[in-house]
PDB file of C-alpha atoms in Angstrom:
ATOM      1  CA  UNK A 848       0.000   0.000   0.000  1.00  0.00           C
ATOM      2  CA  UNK A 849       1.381   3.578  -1.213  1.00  0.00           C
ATOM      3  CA  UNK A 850       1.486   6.293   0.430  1.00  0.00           C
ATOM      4  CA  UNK A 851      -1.361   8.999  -0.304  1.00  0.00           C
ATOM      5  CA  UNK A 852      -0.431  11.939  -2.301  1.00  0.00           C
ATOM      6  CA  UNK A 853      -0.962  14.140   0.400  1.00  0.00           C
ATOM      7  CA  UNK A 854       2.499  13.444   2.300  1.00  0.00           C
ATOM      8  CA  UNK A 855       4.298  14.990  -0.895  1.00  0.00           C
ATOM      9  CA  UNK A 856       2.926  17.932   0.795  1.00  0.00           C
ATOM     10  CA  UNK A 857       5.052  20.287   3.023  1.00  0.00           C
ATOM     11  CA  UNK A 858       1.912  21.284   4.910  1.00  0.00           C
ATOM     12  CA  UNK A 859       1.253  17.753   6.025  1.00  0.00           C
ATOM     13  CA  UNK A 860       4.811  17.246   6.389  1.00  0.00           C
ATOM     14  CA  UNK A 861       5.222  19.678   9.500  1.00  0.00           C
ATOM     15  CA  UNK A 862       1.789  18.721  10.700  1.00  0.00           C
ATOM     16  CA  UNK A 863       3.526  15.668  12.830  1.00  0.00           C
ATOM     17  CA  UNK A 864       5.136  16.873  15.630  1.00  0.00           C
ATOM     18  CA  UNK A 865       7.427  14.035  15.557  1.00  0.00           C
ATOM     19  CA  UNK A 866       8.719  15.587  11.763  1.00  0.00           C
ATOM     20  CA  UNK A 867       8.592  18.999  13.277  1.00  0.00           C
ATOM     21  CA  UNK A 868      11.191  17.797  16.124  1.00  0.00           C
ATOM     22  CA  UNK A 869      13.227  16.132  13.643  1.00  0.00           C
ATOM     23  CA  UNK A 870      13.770  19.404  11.935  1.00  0.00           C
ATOM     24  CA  UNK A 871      14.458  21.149  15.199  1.00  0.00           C
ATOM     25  CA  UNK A 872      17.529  18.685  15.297  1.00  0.00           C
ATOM     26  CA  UNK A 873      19.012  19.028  11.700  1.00  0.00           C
ATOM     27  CA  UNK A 874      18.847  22.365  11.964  1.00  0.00           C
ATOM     28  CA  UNK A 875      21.722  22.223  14.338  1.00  0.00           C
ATOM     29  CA  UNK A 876      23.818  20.458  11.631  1.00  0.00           C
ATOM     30  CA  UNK A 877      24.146  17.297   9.699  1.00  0.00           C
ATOM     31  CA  UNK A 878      23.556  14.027  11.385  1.00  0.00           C
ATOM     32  CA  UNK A 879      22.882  10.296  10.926  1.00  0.00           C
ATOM     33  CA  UNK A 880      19.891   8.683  11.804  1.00  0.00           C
ATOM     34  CA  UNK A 881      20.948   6.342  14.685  1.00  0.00           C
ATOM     35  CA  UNK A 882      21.970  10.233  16.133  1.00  0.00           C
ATOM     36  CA  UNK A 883      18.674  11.384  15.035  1.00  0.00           C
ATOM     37  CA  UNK A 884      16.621   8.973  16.265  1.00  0.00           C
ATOM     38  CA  UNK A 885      18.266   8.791  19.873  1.00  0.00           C
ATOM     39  CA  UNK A 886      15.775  11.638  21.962  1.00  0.00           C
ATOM     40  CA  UNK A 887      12.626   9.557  20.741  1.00  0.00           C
ATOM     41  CA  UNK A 888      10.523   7.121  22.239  1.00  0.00           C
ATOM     42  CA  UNK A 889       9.871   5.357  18.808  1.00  0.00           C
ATOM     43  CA  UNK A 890      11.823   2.793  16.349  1.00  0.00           C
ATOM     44  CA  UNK A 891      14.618   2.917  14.087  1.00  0.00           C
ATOM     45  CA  UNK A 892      12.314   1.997  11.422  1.00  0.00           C
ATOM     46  CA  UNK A 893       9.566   5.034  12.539  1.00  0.00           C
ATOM     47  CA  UNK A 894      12.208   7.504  12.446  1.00  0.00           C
ATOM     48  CA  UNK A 895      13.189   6.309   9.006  1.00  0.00           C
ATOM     49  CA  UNK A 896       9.451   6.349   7.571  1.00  0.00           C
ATOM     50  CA  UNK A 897       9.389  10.367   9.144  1.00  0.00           C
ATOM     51  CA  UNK A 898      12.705  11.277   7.170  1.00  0.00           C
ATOM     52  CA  UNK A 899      11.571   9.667   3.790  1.00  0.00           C
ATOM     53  CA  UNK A 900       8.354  11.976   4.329  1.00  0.00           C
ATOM     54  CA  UNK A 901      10.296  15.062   4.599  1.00  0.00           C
ATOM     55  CA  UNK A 902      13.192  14.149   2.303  1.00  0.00           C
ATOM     56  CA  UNK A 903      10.204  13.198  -0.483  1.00  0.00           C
ATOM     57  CA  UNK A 904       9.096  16.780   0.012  1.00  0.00           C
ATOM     58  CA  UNK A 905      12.520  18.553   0.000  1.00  0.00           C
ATOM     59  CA  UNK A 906      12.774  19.364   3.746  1.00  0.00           C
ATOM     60  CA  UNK A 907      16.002  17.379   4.200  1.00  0.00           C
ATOM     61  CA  UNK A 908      18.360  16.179   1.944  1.00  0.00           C
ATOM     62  CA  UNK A 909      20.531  12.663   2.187  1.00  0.00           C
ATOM     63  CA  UNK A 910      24.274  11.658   1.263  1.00  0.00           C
ATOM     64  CA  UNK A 911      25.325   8.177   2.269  1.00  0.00           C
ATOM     65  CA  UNK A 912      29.011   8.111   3.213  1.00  0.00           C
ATOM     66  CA  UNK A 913      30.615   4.806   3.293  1.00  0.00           C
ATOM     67  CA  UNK A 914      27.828   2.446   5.296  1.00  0.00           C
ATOM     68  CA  UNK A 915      25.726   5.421   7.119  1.00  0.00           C
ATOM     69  CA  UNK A 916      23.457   8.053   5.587  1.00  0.00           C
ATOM     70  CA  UNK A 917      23.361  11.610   6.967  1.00  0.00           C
ATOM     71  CA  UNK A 918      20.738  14.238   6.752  1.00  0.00           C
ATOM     72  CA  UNK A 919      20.137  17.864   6.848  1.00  0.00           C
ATOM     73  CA  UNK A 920      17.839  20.350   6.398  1.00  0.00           C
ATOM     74  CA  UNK A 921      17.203  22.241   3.287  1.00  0.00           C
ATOM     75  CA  UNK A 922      14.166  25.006   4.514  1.00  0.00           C
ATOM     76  CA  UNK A 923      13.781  26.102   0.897  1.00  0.00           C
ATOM     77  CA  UNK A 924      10.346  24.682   0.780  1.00  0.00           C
ATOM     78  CA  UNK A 925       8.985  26.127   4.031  1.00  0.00           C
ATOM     79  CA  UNK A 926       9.031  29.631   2.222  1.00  0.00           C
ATOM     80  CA  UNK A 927       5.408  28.244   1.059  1.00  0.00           C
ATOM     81  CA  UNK A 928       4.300  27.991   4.872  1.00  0.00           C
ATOM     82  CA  UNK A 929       5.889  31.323   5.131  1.00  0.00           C
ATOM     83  CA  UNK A 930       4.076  33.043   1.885  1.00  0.00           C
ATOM     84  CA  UNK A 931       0.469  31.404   2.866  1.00  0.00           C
ATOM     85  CA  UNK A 932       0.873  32.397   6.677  1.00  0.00           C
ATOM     86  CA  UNK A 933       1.886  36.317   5.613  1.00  0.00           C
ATOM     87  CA  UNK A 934      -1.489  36.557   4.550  1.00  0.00           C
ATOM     88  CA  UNK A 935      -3.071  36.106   7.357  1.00  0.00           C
ATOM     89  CA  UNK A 936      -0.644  38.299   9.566  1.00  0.00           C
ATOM     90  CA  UNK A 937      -2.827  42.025   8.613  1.00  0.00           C
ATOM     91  CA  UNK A 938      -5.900  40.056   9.556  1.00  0.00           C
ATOM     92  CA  UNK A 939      -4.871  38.820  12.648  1.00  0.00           C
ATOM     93  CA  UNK A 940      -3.091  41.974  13.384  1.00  0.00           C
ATOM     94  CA  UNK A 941      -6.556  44.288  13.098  1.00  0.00           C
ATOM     95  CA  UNK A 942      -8.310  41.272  15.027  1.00  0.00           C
ATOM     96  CA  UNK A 943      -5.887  41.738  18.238  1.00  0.00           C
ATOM     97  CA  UNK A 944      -6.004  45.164  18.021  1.00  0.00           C
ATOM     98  CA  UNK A 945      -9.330  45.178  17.941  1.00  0.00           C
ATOM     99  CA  UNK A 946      -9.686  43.039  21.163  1.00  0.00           C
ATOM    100  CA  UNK A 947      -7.105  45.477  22.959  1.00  0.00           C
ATOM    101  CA  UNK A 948      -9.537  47.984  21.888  1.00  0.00           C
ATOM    102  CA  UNK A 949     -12.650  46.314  23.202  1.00  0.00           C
ATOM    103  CA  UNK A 950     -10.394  45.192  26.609  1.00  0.00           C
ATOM    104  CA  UNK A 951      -9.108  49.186  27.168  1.00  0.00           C
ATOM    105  CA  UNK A 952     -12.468  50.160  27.080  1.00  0.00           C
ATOM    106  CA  UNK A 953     -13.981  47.637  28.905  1.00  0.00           C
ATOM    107  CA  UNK A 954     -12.367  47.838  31.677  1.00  0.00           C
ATOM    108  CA  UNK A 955     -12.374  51.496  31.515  1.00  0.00           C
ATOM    109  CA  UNK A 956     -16.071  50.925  31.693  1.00  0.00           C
ATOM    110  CA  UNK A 957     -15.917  48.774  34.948  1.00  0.00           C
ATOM    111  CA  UNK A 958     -13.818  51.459  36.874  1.00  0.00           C
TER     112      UNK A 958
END
């Protein structure tokens, strides 16, 4: 049984906390899996299934030296996160400022 389509995409990709953690790590530099894998409470084999999910959508990129394979991060395709979430930053912006507005003069009210 294939995977769905669906994990080709980044959003899904960072959706699993476990993925998201992963990233965390590489982003501190290049490592193997065995290194990768040691903070979590899951298998060889798991960790393995997470990186061919984020390597599949260009998150992290492999080399194999000699016997072991080493990853890293590549955040190129998180500028899509980036570009869809910058569009909601001016709503969310007026909607806080609108609740400071509403909480100033609230408690104004109450005084």
């Amino acid at each position: 049984m294939s995977r769905p389509v669906a994990s080709a995409d980044v959003f899904v990709a960072i959706a699993d906390p476990t993925r998201r953690a992963i990233l965390d790590r590489l982003c501190k530099g290049e490592q193997p899996v065995k290194k990768l894998a040691e903070p979590f409470k899951i298998s060889l084999p798991a960790i393995s299934q997470h990186l061919q999910i984020l390597v599949e959508v260009g998150l992290v990129r492999s080399r194999k030296a000699g016997r072991q394979r080493f990853y890293r991060v590549d955040p190129e395709p998180l500028k899509a996160v980036r570009d869809w979430v910058s569009h909601y930053e001016g709503f969310w912006g007026e909607k806080l400022d609108a609740l400071n507005d509403y909480l100033e003069s609230d408690s104004c009210n109450k005084e």
